Every structure is written in structure tokens, then in C-alpha cells.
XYZ file of C-alpha atoms in Angstrom:
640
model
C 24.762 -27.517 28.293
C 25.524 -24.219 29.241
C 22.851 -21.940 30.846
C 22.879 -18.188 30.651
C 19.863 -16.356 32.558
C 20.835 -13.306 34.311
C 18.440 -11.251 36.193
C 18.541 -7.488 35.128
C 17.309 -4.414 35.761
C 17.346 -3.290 31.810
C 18.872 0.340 32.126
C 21.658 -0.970 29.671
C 18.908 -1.195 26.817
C 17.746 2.336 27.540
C 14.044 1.073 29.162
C 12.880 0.289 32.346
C 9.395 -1.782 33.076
C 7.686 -2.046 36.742
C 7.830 -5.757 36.085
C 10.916 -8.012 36.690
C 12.644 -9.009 33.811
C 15.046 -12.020 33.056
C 17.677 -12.622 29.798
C 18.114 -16.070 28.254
C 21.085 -15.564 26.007
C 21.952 -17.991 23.447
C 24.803 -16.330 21.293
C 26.475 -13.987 22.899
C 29.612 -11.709 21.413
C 29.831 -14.465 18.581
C 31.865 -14.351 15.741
C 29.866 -15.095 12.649
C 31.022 -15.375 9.318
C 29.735 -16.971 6.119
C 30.764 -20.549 4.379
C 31.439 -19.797 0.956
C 31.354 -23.128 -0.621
C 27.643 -23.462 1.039
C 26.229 -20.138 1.457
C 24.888 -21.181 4.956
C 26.723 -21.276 8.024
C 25.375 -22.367 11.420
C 25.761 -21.262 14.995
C 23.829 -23.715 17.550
C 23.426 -23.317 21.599
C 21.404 -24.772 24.336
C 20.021 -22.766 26.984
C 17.740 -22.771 29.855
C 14.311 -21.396 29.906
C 11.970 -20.810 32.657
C 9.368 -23.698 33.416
C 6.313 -23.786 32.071
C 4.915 -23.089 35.330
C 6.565 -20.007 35.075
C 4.106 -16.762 34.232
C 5.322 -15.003 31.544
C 4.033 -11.772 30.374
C 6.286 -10.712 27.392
C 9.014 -11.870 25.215
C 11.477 -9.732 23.535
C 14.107 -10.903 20.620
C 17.159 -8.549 20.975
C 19.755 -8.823 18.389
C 22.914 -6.686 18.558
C 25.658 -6.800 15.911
C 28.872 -5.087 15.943
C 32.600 -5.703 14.269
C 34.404 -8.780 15.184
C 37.671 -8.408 17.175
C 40.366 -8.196 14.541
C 38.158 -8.595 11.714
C 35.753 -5.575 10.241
C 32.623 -5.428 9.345
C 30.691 -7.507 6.867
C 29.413 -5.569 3.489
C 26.106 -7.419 1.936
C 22.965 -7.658 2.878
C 22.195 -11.204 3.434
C 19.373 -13.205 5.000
C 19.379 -14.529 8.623
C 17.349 -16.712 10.233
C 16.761 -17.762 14.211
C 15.355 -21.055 14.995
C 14.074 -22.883 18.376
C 15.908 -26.709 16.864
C 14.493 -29.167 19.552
C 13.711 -28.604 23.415
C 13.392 -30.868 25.969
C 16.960 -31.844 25.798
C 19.545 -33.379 22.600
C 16.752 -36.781 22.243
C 13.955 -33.796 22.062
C 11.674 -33.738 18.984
C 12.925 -31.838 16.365
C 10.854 -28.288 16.443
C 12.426 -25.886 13.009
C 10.776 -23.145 14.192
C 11.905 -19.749 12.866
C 11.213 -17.324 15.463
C 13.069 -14.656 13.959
C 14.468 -13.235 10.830
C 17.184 -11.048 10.650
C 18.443 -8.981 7.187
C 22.262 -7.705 7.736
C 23.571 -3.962 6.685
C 26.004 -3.229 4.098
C 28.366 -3.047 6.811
C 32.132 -1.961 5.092
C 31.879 1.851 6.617
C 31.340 0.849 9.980
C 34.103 1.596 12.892
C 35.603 -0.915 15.051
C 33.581 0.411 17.635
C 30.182 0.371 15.826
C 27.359 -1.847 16.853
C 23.441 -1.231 16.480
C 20.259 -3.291 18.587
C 17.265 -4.542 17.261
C 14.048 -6.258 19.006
C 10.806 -8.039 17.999
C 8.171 -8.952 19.834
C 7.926 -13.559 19.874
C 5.263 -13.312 22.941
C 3.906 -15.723 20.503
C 6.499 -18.775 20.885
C 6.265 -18.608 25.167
C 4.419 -22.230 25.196
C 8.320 -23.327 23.148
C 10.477 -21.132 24.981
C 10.559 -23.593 28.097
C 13.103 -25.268 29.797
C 16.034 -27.175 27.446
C 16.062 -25.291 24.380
C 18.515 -25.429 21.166
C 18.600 -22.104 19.446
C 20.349 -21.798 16.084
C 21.022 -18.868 14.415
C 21.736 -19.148 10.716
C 24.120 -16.748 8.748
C 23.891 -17.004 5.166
C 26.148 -16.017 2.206
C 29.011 -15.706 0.475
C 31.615 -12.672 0.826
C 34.778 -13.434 2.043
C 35.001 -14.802 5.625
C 38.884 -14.115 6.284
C 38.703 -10.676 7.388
C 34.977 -9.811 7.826
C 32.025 -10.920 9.768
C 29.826 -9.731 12.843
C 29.898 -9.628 16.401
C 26.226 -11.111 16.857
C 24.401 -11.516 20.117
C 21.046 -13.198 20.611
C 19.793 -11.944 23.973
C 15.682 -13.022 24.934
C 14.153 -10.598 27.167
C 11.747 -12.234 29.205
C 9.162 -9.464 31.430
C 7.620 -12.022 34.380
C 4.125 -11.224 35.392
C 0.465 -12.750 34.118
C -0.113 -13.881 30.381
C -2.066 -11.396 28.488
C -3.794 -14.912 27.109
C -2.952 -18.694 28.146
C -1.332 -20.494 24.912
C -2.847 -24.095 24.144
C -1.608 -25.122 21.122
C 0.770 -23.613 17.811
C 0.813 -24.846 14.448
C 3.574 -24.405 11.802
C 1.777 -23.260 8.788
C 4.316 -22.538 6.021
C 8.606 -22.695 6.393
C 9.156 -22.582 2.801
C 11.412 -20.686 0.129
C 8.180 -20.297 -2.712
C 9.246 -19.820 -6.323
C 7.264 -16.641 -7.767
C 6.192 -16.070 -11.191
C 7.097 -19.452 -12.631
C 4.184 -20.895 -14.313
C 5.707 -24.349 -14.431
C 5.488 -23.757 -10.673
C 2.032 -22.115 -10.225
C 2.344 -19.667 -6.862
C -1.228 -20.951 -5.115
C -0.490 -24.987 -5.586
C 2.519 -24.589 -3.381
C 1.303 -22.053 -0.662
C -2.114 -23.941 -0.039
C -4.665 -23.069 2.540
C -3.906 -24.939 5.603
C -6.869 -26.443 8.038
C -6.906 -26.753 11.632
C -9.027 -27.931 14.514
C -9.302 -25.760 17.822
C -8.628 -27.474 20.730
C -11.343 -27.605 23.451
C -9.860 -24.950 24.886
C -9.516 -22.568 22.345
C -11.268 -19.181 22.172
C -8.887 -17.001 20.152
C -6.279 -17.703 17.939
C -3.462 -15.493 16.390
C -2.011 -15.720 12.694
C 1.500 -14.694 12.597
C 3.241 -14.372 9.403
C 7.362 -13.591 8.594
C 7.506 -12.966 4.980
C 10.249 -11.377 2.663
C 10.816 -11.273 -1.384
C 14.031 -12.104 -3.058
C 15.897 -12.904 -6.595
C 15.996 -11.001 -9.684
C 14.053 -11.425 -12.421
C 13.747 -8.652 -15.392
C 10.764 -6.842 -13.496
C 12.650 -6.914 -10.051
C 11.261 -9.160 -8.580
C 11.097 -10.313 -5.984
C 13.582 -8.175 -4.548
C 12.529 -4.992 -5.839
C 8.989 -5.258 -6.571
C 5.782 -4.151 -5.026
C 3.055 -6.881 -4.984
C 0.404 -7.686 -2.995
C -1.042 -10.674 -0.366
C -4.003 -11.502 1.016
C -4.825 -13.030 4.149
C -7.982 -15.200 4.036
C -9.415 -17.233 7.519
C -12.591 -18.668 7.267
C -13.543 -17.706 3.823
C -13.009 -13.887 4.917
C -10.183 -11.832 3.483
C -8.858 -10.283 6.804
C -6.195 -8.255 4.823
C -5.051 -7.126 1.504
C -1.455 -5.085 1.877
C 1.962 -4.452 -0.475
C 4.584 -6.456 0.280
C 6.875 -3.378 0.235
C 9.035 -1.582 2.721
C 9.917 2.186 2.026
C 13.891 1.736 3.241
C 14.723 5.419 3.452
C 13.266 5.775 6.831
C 16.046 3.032 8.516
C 17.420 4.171 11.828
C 20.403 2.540 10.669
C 22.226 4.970 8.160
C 23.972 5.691 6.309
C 25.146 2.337 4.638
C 27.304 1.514 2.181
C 25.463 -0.426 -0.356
C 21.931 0.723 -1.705
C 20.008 1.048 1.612
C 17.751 3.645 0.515
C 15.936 1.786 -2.503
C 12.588 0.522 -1.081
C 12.507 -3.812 -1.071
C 10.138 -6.262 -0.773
C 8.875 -6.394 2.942
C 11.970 -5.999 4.289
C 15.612 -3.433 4.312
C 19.069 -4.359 4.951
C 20.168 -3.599 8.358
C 16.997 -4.588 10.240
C 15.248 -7.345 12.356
C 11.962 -8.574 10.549
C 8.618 -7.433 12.314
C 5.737 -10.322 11.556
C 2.595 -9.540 10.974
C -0.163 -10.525 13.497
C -3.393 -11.299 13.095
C -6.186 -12.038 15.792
C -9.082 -13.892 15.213
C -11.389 -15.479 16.527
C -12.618 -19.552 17.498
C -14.657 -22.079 19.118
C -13.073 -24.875 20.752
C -13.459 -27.972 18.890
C -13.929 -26.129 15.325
C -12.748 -26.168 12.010
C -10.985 -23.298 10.784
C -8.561 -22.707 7.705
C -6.035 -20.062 6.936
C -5.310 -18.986 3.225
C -2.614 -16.729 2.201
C -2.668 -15.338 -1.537
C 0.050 -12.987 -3.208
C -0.960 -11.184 -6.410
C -0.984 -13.240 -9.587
C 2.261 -13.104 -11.771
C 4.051 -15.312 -15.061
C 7.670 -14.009 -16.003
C 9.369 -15.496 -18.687
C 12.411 -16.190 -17.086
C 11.250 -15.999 -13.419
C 13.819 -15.768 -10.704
C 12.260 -14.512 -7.862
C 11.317 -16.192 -4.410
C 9.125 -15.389 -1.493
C 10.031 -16.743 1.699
C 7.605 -17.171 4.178
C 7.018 -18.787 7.366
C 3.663 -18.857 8.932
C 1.925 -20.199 12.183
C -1.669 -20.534 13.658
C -1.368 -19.874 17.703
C -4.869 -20.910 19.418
C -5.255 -18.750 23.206
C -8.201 -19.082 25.692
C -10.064 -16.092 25.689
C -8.476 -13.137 27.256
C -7.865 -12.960 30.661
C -8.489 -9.200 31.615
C -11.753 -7.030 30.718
C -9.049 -3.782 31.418
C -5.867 -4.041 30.724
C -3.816 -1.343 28.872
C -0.242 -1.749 28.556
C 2.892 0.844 27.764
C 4.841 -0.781 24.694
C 7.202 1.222 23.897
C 8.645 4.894 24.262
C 9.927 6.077 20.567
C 10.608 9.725 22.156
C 12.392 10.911 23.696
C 15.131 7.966 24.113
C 18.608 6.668 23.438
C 17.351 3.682 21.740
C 18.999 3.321 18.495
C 16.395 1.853 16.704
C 14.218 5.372 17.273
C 17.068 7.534 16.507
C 15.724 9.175 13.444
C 13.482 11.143 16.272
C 15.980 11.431 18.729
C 17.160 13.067 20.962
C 14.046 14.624 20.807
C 13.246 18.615 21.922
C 9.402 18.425 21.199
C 5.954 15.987 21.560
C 6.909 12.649 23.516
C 5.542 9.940 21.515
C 5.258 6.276 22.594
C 2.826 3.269 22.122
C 0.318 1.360 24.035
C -1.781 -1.604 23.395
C -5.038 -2.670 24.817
C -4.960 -5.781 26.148
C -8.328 -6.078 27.401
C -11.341 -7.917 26.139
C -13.165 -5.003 26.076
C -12.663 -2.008 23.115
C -10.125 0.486 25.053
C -11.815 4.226 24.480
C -9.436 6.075 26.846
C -6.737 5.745 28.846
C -5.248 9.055 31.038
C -1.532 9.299 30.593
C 1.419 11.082 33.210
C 4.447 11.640 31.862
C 7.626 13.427 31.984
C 11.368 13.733 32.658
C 12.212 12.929 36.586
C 13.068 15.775 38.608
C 10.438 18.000 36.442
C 6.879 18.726 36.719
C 4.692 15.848 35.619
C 2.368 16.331 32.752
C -1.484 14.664 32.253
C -2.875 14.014 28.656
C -6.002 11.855 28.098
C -5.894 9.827 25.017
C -9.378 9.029 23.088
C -9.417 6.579 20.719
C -11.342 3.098 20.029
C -8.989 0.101 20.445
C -10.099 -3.646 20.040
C -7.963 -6.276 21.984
C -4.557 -6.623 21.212
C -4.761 -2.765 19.301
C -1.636 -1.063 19.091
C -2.007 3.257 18.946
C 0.880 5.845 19.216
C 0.210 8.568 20.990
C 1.613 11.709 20.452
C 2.141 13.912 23.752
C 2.053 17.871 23.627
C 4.911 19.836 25.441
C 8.740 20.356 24.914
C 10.618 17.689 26.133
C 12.277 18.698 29.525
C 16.037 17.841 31.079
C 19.152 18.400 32.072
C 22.590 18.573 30.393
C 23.367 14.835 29.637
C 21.576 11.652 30.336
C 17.601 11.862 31.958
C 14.963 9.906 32.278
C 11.702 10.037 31.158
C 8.897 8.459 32.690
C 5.347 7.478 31.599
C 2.107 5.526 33.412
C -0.926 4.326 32.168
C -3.896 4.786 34.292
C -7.731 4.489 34.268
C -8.341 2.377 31.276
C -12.096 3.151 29.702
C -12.476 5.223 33.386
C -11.705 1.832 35.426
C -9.468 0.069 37.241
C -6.318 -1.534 35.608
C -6.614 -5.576 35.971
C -2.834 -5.692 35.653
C -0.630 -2.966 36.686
C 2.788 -4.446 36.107
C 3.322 -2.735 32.438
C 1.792 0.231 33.139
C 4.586 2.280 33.758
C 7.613 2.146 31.783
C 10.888 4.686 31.903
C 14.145 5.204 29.369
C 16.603 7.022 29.234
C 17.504 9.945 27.354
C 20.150 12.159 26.362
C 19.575 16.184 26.537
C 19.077 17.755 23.197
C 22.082 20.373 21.949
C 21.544 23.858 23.788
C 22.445 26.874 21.064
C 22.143 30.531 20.957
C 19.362 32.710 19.270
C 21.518 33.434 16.322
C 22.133 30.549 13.863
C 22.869 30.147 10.486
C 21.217 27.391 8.644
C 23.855 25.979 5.407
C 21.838 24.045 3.444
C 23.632 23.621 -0.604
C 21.367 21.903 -2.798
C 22.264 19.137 -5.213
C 20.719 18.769 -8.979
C 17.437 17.722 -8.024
C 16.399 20.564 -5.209
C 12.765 19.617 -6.702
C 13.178 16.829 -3.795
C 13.792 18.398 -0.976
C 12.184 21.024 1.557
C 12.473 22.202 4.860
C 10.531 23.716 8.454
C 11.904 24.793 11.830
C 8.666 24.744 14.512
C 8.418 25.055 18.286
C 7.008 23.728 21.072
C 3.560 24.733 20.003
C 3.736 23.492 17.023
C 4.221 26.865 14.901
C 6.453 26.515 12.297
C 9.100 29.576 12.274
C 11.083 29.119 9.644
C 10.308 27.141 6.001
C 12.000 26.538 2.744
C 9.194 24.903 0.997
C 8.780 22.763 -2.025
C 9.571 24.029 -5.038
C 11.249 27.084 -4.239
C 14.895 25.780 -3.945
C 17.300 25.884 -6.981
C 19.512 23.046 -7.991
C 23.297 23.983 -6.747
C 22.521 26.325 -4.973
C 24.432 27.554 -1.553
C 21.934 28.805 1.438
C 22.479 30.433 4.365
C 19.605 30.924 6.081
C 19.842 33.391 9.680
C 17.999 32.098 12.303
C 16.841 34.419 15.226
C 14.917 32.027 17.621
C 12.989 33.001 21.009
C 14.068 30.779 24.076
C 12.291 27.456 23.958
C 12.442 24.182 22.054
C 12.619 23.632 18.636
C 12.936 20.673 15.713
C 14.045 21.109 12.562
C 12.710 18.427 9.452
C 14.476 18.329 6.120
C 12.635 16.075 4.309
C 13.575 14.233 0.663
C 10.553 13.221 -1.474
C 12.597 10.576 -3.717
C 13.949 9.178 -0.403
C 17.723 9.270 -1.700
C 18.849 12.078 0.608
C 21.348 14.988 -0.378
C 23.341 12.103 -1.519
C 23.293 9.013 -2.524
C 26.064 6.675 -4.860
C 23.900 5.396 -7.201
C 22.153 8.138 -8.222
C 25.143 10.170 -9.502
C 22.785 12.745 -11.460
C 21.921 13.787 -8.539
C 25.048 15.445 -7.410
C 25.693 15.841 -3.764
C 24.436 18.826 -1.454
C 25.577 19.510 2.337
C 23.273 20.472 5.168
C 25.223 22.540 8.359
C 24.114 24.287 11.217
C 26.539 27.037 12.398
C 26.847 29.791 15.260
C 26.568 33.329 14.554
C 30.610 33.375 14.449
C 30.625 30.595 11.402
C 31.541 27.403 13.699
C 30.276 23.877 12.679
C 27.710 23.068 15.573
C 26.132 20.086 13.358
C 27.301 18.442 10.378
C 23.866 16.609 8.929
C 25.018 13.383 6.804
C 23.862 14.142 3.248
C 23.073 10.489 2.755
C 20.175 10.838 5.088
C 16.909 8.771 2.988
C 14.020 10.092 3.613
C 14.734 12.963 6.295
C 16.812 14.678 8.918
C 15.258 15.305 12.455
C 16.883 17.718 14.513
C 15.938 18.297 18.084
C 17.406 21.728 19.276
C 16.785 23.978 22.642
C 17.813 28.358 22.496
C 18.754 29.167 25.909
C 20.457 32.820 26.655
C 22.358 31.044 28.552
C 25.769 30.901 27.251
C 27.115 28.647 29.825
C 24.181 25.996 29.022
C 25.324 25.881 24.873
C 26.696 23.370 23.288
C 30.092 23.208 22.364
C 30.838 23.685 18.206
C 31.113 20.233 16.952
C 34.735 18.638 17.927
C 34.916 16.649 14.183
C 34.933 18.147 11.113
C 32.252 17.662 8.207
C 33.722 15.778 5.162
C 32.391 14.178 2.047
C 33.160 12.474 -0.917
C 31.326 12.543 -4.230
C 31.254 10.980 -6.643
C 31.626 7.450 -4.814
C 31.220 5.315 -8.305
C 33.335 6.617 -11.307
C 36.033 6.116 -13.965
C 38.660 7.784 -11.316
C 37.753 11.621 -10.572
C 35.965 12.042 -7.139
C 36.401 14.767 -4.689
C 37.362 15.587 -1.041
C 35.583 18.693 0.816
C 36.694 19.152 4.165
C 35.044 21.927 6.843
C 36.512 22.311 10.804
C 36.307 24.579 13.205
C 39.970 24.338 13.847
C 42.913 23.778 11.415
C 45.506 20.727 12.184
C 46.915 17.907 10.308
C 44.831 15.542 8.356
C 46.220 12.616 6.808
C 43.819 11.188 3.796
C 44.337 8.025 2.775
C 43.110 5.844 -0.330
C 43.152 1.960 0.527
C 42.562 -1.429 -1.438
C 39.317 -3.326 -0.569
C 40.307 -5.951 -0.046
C 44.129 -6.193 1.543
C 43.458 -2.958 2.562
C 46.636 -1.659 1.281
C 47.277 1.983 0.748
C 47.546 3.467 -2.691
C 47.820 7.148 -1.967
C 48.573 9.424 0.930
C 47.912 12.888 1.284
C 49.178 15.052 4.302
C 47.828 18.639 5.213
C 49.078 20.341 7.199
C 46.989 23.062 9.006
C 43.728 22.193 7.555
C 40.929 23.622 8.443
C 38.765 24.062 5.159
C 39.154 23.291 1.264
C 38.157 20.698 -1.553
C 40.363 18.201 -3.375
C 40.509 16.310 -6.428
C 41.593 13.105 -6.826
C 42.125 11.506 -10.058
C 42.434 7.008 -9.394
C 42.096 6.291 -13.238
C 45.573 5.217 -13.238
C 44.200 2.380 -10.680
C 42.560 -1.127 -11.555
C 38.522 -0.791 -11.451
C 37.647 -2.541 -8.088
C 36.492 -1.044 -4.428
C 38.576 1.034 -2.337
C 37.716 2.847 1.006
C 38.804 6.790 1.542
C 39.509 7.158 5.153
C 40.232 10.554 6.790
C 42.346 10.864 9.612
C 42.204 13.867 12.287
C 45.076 13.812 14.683
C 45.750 10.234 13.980
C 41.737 9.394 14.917
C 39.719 8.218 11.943
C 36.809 10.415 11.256
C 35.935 9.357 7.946
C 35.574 6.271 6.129
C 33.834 6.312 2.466
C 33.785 3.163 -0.254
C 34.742 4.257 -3.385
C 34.532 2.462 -6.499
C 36.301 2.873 -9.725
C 34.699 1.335 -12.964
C 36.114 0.556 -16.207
C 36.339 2.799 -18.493
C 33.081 3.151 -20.832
């Protein structure tokens, strides 16, 4: 048995709490790759807990994947699971409990050096996470396993200090792949309401639901269809919601495969949230718990939804005031809010009442150490256990590099704080780019400019600059000249149809660039055209010259189209010209086909014509000084 809790301080995930914090981890820097014959490959470890006599106040799920050593990384988008097995030992009782669920990217762009974290909150599972525990973390499908996989890592996070609520009891509810739409299999005779009695004990009890659609049938479903569920306890429907994710907004991007097109309850490339529901009991009662999903019949159904479910009865809560920092989404190095960040303007970050009684305000300081403090009072109305971001007003102060940015909680509903420990809460930060007044804004619209718009605002909120929608023509190169005022700014490019300037499988949509250059034509940003939903761009103007930011060291470069009968081409923008090597390789043996050399480079488009070649997948990979800068799938179809 091999036990692996390390006391930290937890600057290396970018956040800091008052409270101490220790890691449990069960996997770490594994190698996982599928079973092909099986679909389902498993990864077991025991590891040590605290005691039950331990307090615990919070429990975090990291994941972190990267590239195996030697191997790249995986391409599809397959399901995960994390389980607690047994505790108490190898003779323990056998538990099954998924505690997490984890969807994997379309991984086959990805550097050697890439890797990406993810957390979710399992506060839920502390009464299990004791002592002797087997963990098993499940990889699932069916690629290739000889030169592809993940680096995985499951870390828990464990934050000491008082229980927000003493657990008594937890109840499995559902752990079941249900078949959807098959009327020889009607939907509500397998996913029955389930009954429970409270223990004596019991004064609250929390529902807490993982659920996620899969399978193709000839409507989509259930991968690719919108449908909804209800959530029934006691004869009351406590909520009615889509099981649908809008995908475009994923932190990690871009991807190779289709990781725009919105899914059911879930994306590739992420760690599954659950949904939580508090309600209430009496010890000694008799309570049930219903879940519902939307009727539907196909003819030929397919589709599945897989959800796990459990009922987790808590005493009352312990604390009358109690508000808690959750989370900072800006500004921070956190990958998971990098679609904000780094961020120039409004600090944003969450808190939760944990308090018995409503939270109605709550006076916040924040701001970046070694800088003034700032005071905001937030107004609101949060019941126990109510979650609120909180957007903060100001630019978002620092010096060149890494900061940090601090934030404390004080005064809930004008009184004392029962529990002081997650009050306060840091990360750190990286500076946003410093530029000149003068820019020059390159934005070259693809066929469907109908999509997209665009704002630059400051501090204050004033928007200075706007394309808006509708006035943008299709193919269309802009060059919009900034002349900014010292301060902070952000700029938003936003894409209504969620597919970005650019996006494979929507080849009528052409391909458009977005650039931000100096007043001398240099490339200071390169904006990836296959953004989703929207490009955030935190930016500071400083006279300064010695405070800017140096033009960008790689150069932009695209490909388009990425799916065709042969013809795609190359564009290729740097600030300085040198040799660049382009080469077209096999997926998979990744054997090279074609090599182009140019010498001093520093701007120009290329066609390439692979008709000649067998339709299959090949990667285009860009080389700058013998560094890879650029690594695009392309894939060359038969011949219609």
C-alpha cells in the first residue's frame, strides 16, 4: 500500500487559502492508454486518507493530463470515470462509487509539452474519503494504444478546518448506463424514484447528480441533442433544466476534433461538474427522490444517458454566518479561467454562503499586493449553500510578470464571520501585455461576417471602439487604427454561431484571421481563428516605451481548408524573416510525405495540392528555426 499525502502550500495551482491544505494523490504522472479489444482499461491505487476524526472543510478533485513520455497525445473524446472501489483495506466492502467523471480532448495537436488542470468540488464524498482507500480511474476506448495516450494525474485537495455540515449517512441512487428512446425499454421503468429514510440525525440532505448523453441515433441523440430532466423530491419538482452544454466557451481550445458543437451535458476536454441540490429533512422521515428526462420513442434508438446519482443526509448547518471565497476566475493563471485571462479590467470571483441564515451582504477588499487595496460591498440575497459571482469595478493592477492578487471576505449580513479560515483566498497572476497608443486592429472576415462583432472598452466600462453586428462584409480585410488614452483596456470578439473565424467542419465558412499590430506593422498578438464562442483580450497603453511588450517572438500561421479532396493552403505572417521548414506527415507512422524549405521567410501563402495522396489523416507541422510552432490535422477525403 503505498501512501502519498504531502502537505502544501498550493502556489503551484495558482491559489492560496488561509487554511492548511493536504494532497492525497492516487495516480500520479500515469501512463494511460486504452484496451482495444475491451474498450475499458483500468488503473487502481490505494492511498491514505485522513481519519475520520479528522475536520475537513473542503475537498477538491484535480485532474491534470498531459502527453506521455515518448508517446503523443490521444485524439477522441472518450468517457472517464473515477471511483472510491472499497476502503477500509483489500477485505473492505466493495463501495463503486463514481466520484468523478472525466470527458478527454481531441488531443492529436497538442505539444509534448502540453498539459491542462481541471477540479470539481466532491466535499460531498468526505464521510468515504477516510483512511484505506482504493481509487480507480477508468479510461475507456478504442484508438490505438501504441503510440498515444495521456499523462493523467489524480491529485485530492483536501482544505483542513470545520465542516460546513457534519455528514451522517450517503446513499447511491442511480450508477447506470440508461437506454433512451427505446420503447421496448421505456425511459421511467428503469430510472425509478428511489425512497429513503433520514437517519435520526438528519436535518438536511443534498441531491447530487453526474449525468451525460451519448450514442447516435437519427435525431442525435443522445450525443447531440437538447432534452430536458426534472428533478422531483417529495412530490415537488425542484428543477426542470436542458441537458445541454454550449461547448464553444471551453478554456481548452482549440482542439482537433469538433469541440465547438454544443453536447449533451457535457464537452470534450473537461471534468464533469454535478449538479447539487439542497433540501431539506426530519430525522426519522420518509423522503423520495425522482428524476424524469423528457419523453422520447425513436425508431431505431441508439442513444444512452448515463447517470449516477446520490442522496447525502447532513445535520443542520453548523454556522448562522459563514461566507466563504470559492474561487477567483480573474485575474489568474488558472487554466481553466483562461478565456478571461490575464485579465486588464473588473476582478471577478465567487463566494458562497454557508450560513443558515440568507447572506444579504458581505464587504469585500481586494487587490494586487504591493498596491492600494480596494473595498466593494456586495448586495444580494443568498440562501445556504448559494453560490454568486461578483464582479469587482477597477482595472486590474501589477507589475511586469507574475503578481498576486488578494481578496477577503468580511462582515457577513453586518456580523461577525463564524469561520474565518476561507475567507481570504490569493492567486497568482501574470501582468497583462503593455502596448503603445497607436495600434492597428487586423481583423479579415470569413463568409459568414453575419456572425461575428467586436468592442474595445476601458476601465470604466466605456466602450471606445466597436465593429458591431451586421456591419462587417464577408472576406473582407480590416484594419482598424487604434489611438488609446493611458489606462486599461479589453477587447471581446465575439461569434454568434459559436464556430469561431474557423472551424474544419464548417468549410462554407471559410477562414478569417484576427491580429493586433504596432503602429510600425509588427505582430504583437496572433488571435487563434478557431476561437468558439469569443476572444478576450486584456491589454494596458502605457507611454512608457520601456514598459511595452515585445512584438510577438512566433509567427501567425494557418491552414484552411483542414478537410478536402487535396488543395489546402499555408499563410504564414512574422515579424522577422528566417528559415521555415513545413512539413506534411502520415497519421499514423508519422512519416513525412512532403518537405518544403524557405528560406528567408517572413510573409506569404502557399498551396498545396495532396490529391496524389491516399484519403486518410495527416498533420502539417511548421518548423521555425528547427522549433515547432505549428501543428494542424489535415484530412484528405476521397474523391466525390
Amino acid at each position: 500500500m503505498k501512501q502519498l499525502i504531502v502537505l502544501v502550500l498550493i502556489l503551484a495551482s495558482h491559489q492560496i487559502f488561509a487554511a492548511d491544505t493536504l494532497h492525497v494523490i492516487s495516480h500520479k504522472a500515469i501512463t494511460v492508454t486504452t484496451e482495444p479489444s475491451s474498450g475499458t482499461k483500468s488503473f487502481t491505487s490505494w492511498v491514505v486518507f485522513p481519519s475520520k476524526d479528522e475536520k475537513l472543510r473542503k475537498i477538491n478533485l484535480n485532474i491534470t493530463f498531459g502527453c506521455p513520455d515518448g508517446m503523443r497525445c490521444a485524439d477522441w473524446d472518450y468517457l472517464d470515470h473515477i471511483y472510491i472501489r472499497r476502503k477500509g483495506g483489500v477485505n473492505g466492502p466493495a463501495l463503486n462509487y463514481e466520484i468523478g467523471r472525466m470527458l478527454t480532448p481531441y488531443g492529436g495537436a497538442f505539444g509534448k509539452t502540453w498539459s491542462f488542470k481541471w477540479q470539481a468540488d466532491i466535499t460531498d464524498f468526505s464521510m468515504l474519503l477516510r483512511d484505506s482507500v482504493e481509487i480507480e480511474y477508468i479510461h475507456t476506448g478504442y484508438e490505438p494504444n501504441n503510440d498515444r495516450g495521456w499523462k493523467v494525474t489524480v491529485d485530492f485537495e483536501l482544505v483542513k478546518g470545520k465542516p460546513v455540515l457534519e455528514p451522517v449517512a450517503i446513499h447511491q441512487v442511480y450508477n447506470k448506463v440508461f437506454a433512451y428512446g427505446d420503447g421496448s425499454k421505456p425511459f421511467e421503468d428503469s430510472l425509478k424514484a428511489f425512497s429513503f429514510t433520514a437517519g435520526k440525525k438528519s436535518q438536511h440532505a443534498r441531491i447530487f447528480i453526474y449525468q451525460t448523453g451519448h450514442g447516435m441515433d437519427a435525431n442525435g441523440c443522445g450525443e447531440f441533442c437538447s432534452r430536458y430532466r426534472e428533478v422531483w423530491y417529495n412530490g415537488r419538482m425542484i428543477d426542470k433544466r436542458d441537458i445541454w452544454k454550449k461547448c464553444g466557451d471551453n478554456p481548452l481550445y482549440p482542439q482537433a476534433g469538433t469541440w465547438v458543437i454544443d453536447r449533451a451535458y457535457w464537452c470534450p476536454g473537461e471534468l464533469n461538474q454535478p449538479d447539487i441540490y439542497d433540501v431539506p429533512v426530519k430525522g426519522g422521515s420518509q423522503n423520495v427522490v425522482d428524476i424524469n428526462m423528457q419523453p422520447y420513442i425513436t425508431d431505431k434508438p441508439s442513444a444512452n444517458e448515463l447517470i449516477t446519482a446520490y442522496i447525502v443526509e447532513y445535520s443542520s448547518p453548523l454556522q448562522t454566518n459563514d461566507v466563504a471565497i470559492e474561487d477567483i476566475f480573474a485575474p489568474t493563471d488558472k487554466q481553466v479561467h483562461g478565456r478571461k485571462n490575464p485579465a486588464s479590467i473588473n476582478p471577478t470571483i465567487v463566494i458562497r454562503n454557508n450560513g443558515s441564515k440568507p447572506l444579504t451582504k458581505v464587504d469585500i477588499r481586494y487587490g494586487t499586493i504591493g498596491f492600494a487595496e480596494k473595498q466593494f460591498t456586495w448586495r444580494g440575497n443568498l440562501a445556504f449553500n448559494g453560490k454568486a459571482v461578483v464582479t469587482l469595478p477597477g482595472a486590474v493592477e501589477g507589475k511586469t510578470g507574475q503578481n498576486t492578487f488578494r481578496v477577503t471576505l468580511l462582515s457577513p449580513g453586518g456580523r461577525k464571520d463564524a469561520v474565518m479560515d476561507d475567507n481570504s483566498m490569493s492567486t497568482v497572476f501574470t501582468r497583462v501585455p503593455v502596448h503603445g497608443k497607436a495600434l492597428v486592429l487586423n481583423l479579415r472576415t470569413n463568409n459568414q461576417p453575419e456572425h461575428n462583432d467586436y468592442y474595445i472598452r476601458n476601465a470604466e466600462g466605456k466602450v471606445v471602439y466597436e465593429r458591431k453586428p451586421g456591419t462587417l462584409k464577408a472576406n473582407t480585410d480590416y484594419r482598424d487604427t487604434l489611438l488609446l488614452q493611458p489606462g486599461a483596456y479589453e477587447l471581446l470578439l465575439t461569434d454568434t454561431a459559436g464556430d469561431g473565424l474557423e472551424f474544419w467542419f464548417n468549410n462554407k465558412g471559410g477562414r478569417g484571421i484576427c491580429r493586433l499590430l504596432d503602429d510600425k506593422g509588427n505582430l504583437l498578438k496572433n488571435f487563434e481563428s478557431d476561437f468558439g464562442n469569443f476572444i478576450h483580450y486584456g491589454f494596458e497603453v502605457n507611454a512608457d516605451s520601456t514598459l511595452h511588450t515585445s512584438p510577438a517572438s512566433l509567427p501567425a500561421v494557418g491552414v484552411y481548408p483542414t478537410r478536402s479532396a487535396g488543395k489546402t493552403t499555408l499563410d504564414y505572417f512574422g515579424n522577422k524573416a528566417g528559415k521555415v521548414v513545413v512539413k506534411i506527415v502520415t497519421d499514423p507512422g508519422d512519416t513525412v510525405v512532403e518537405e518544403h524549405v524557405y528560406n528567408d521567410l517572413k510573409e506569404a501563402v502557399f498551396n498545396y495540392d495532396m490529391s496524389y495522396r491516399p484519403p486518410q489523416r495527416y498533420y502539417v507541422k511548421v518548423y521555425v528555426g528547427g522549433e515547432l510552432v505549428f501543428n494542424k490535422r489535415l484530412r484528405i477525403e476521397a474523391k466525390r
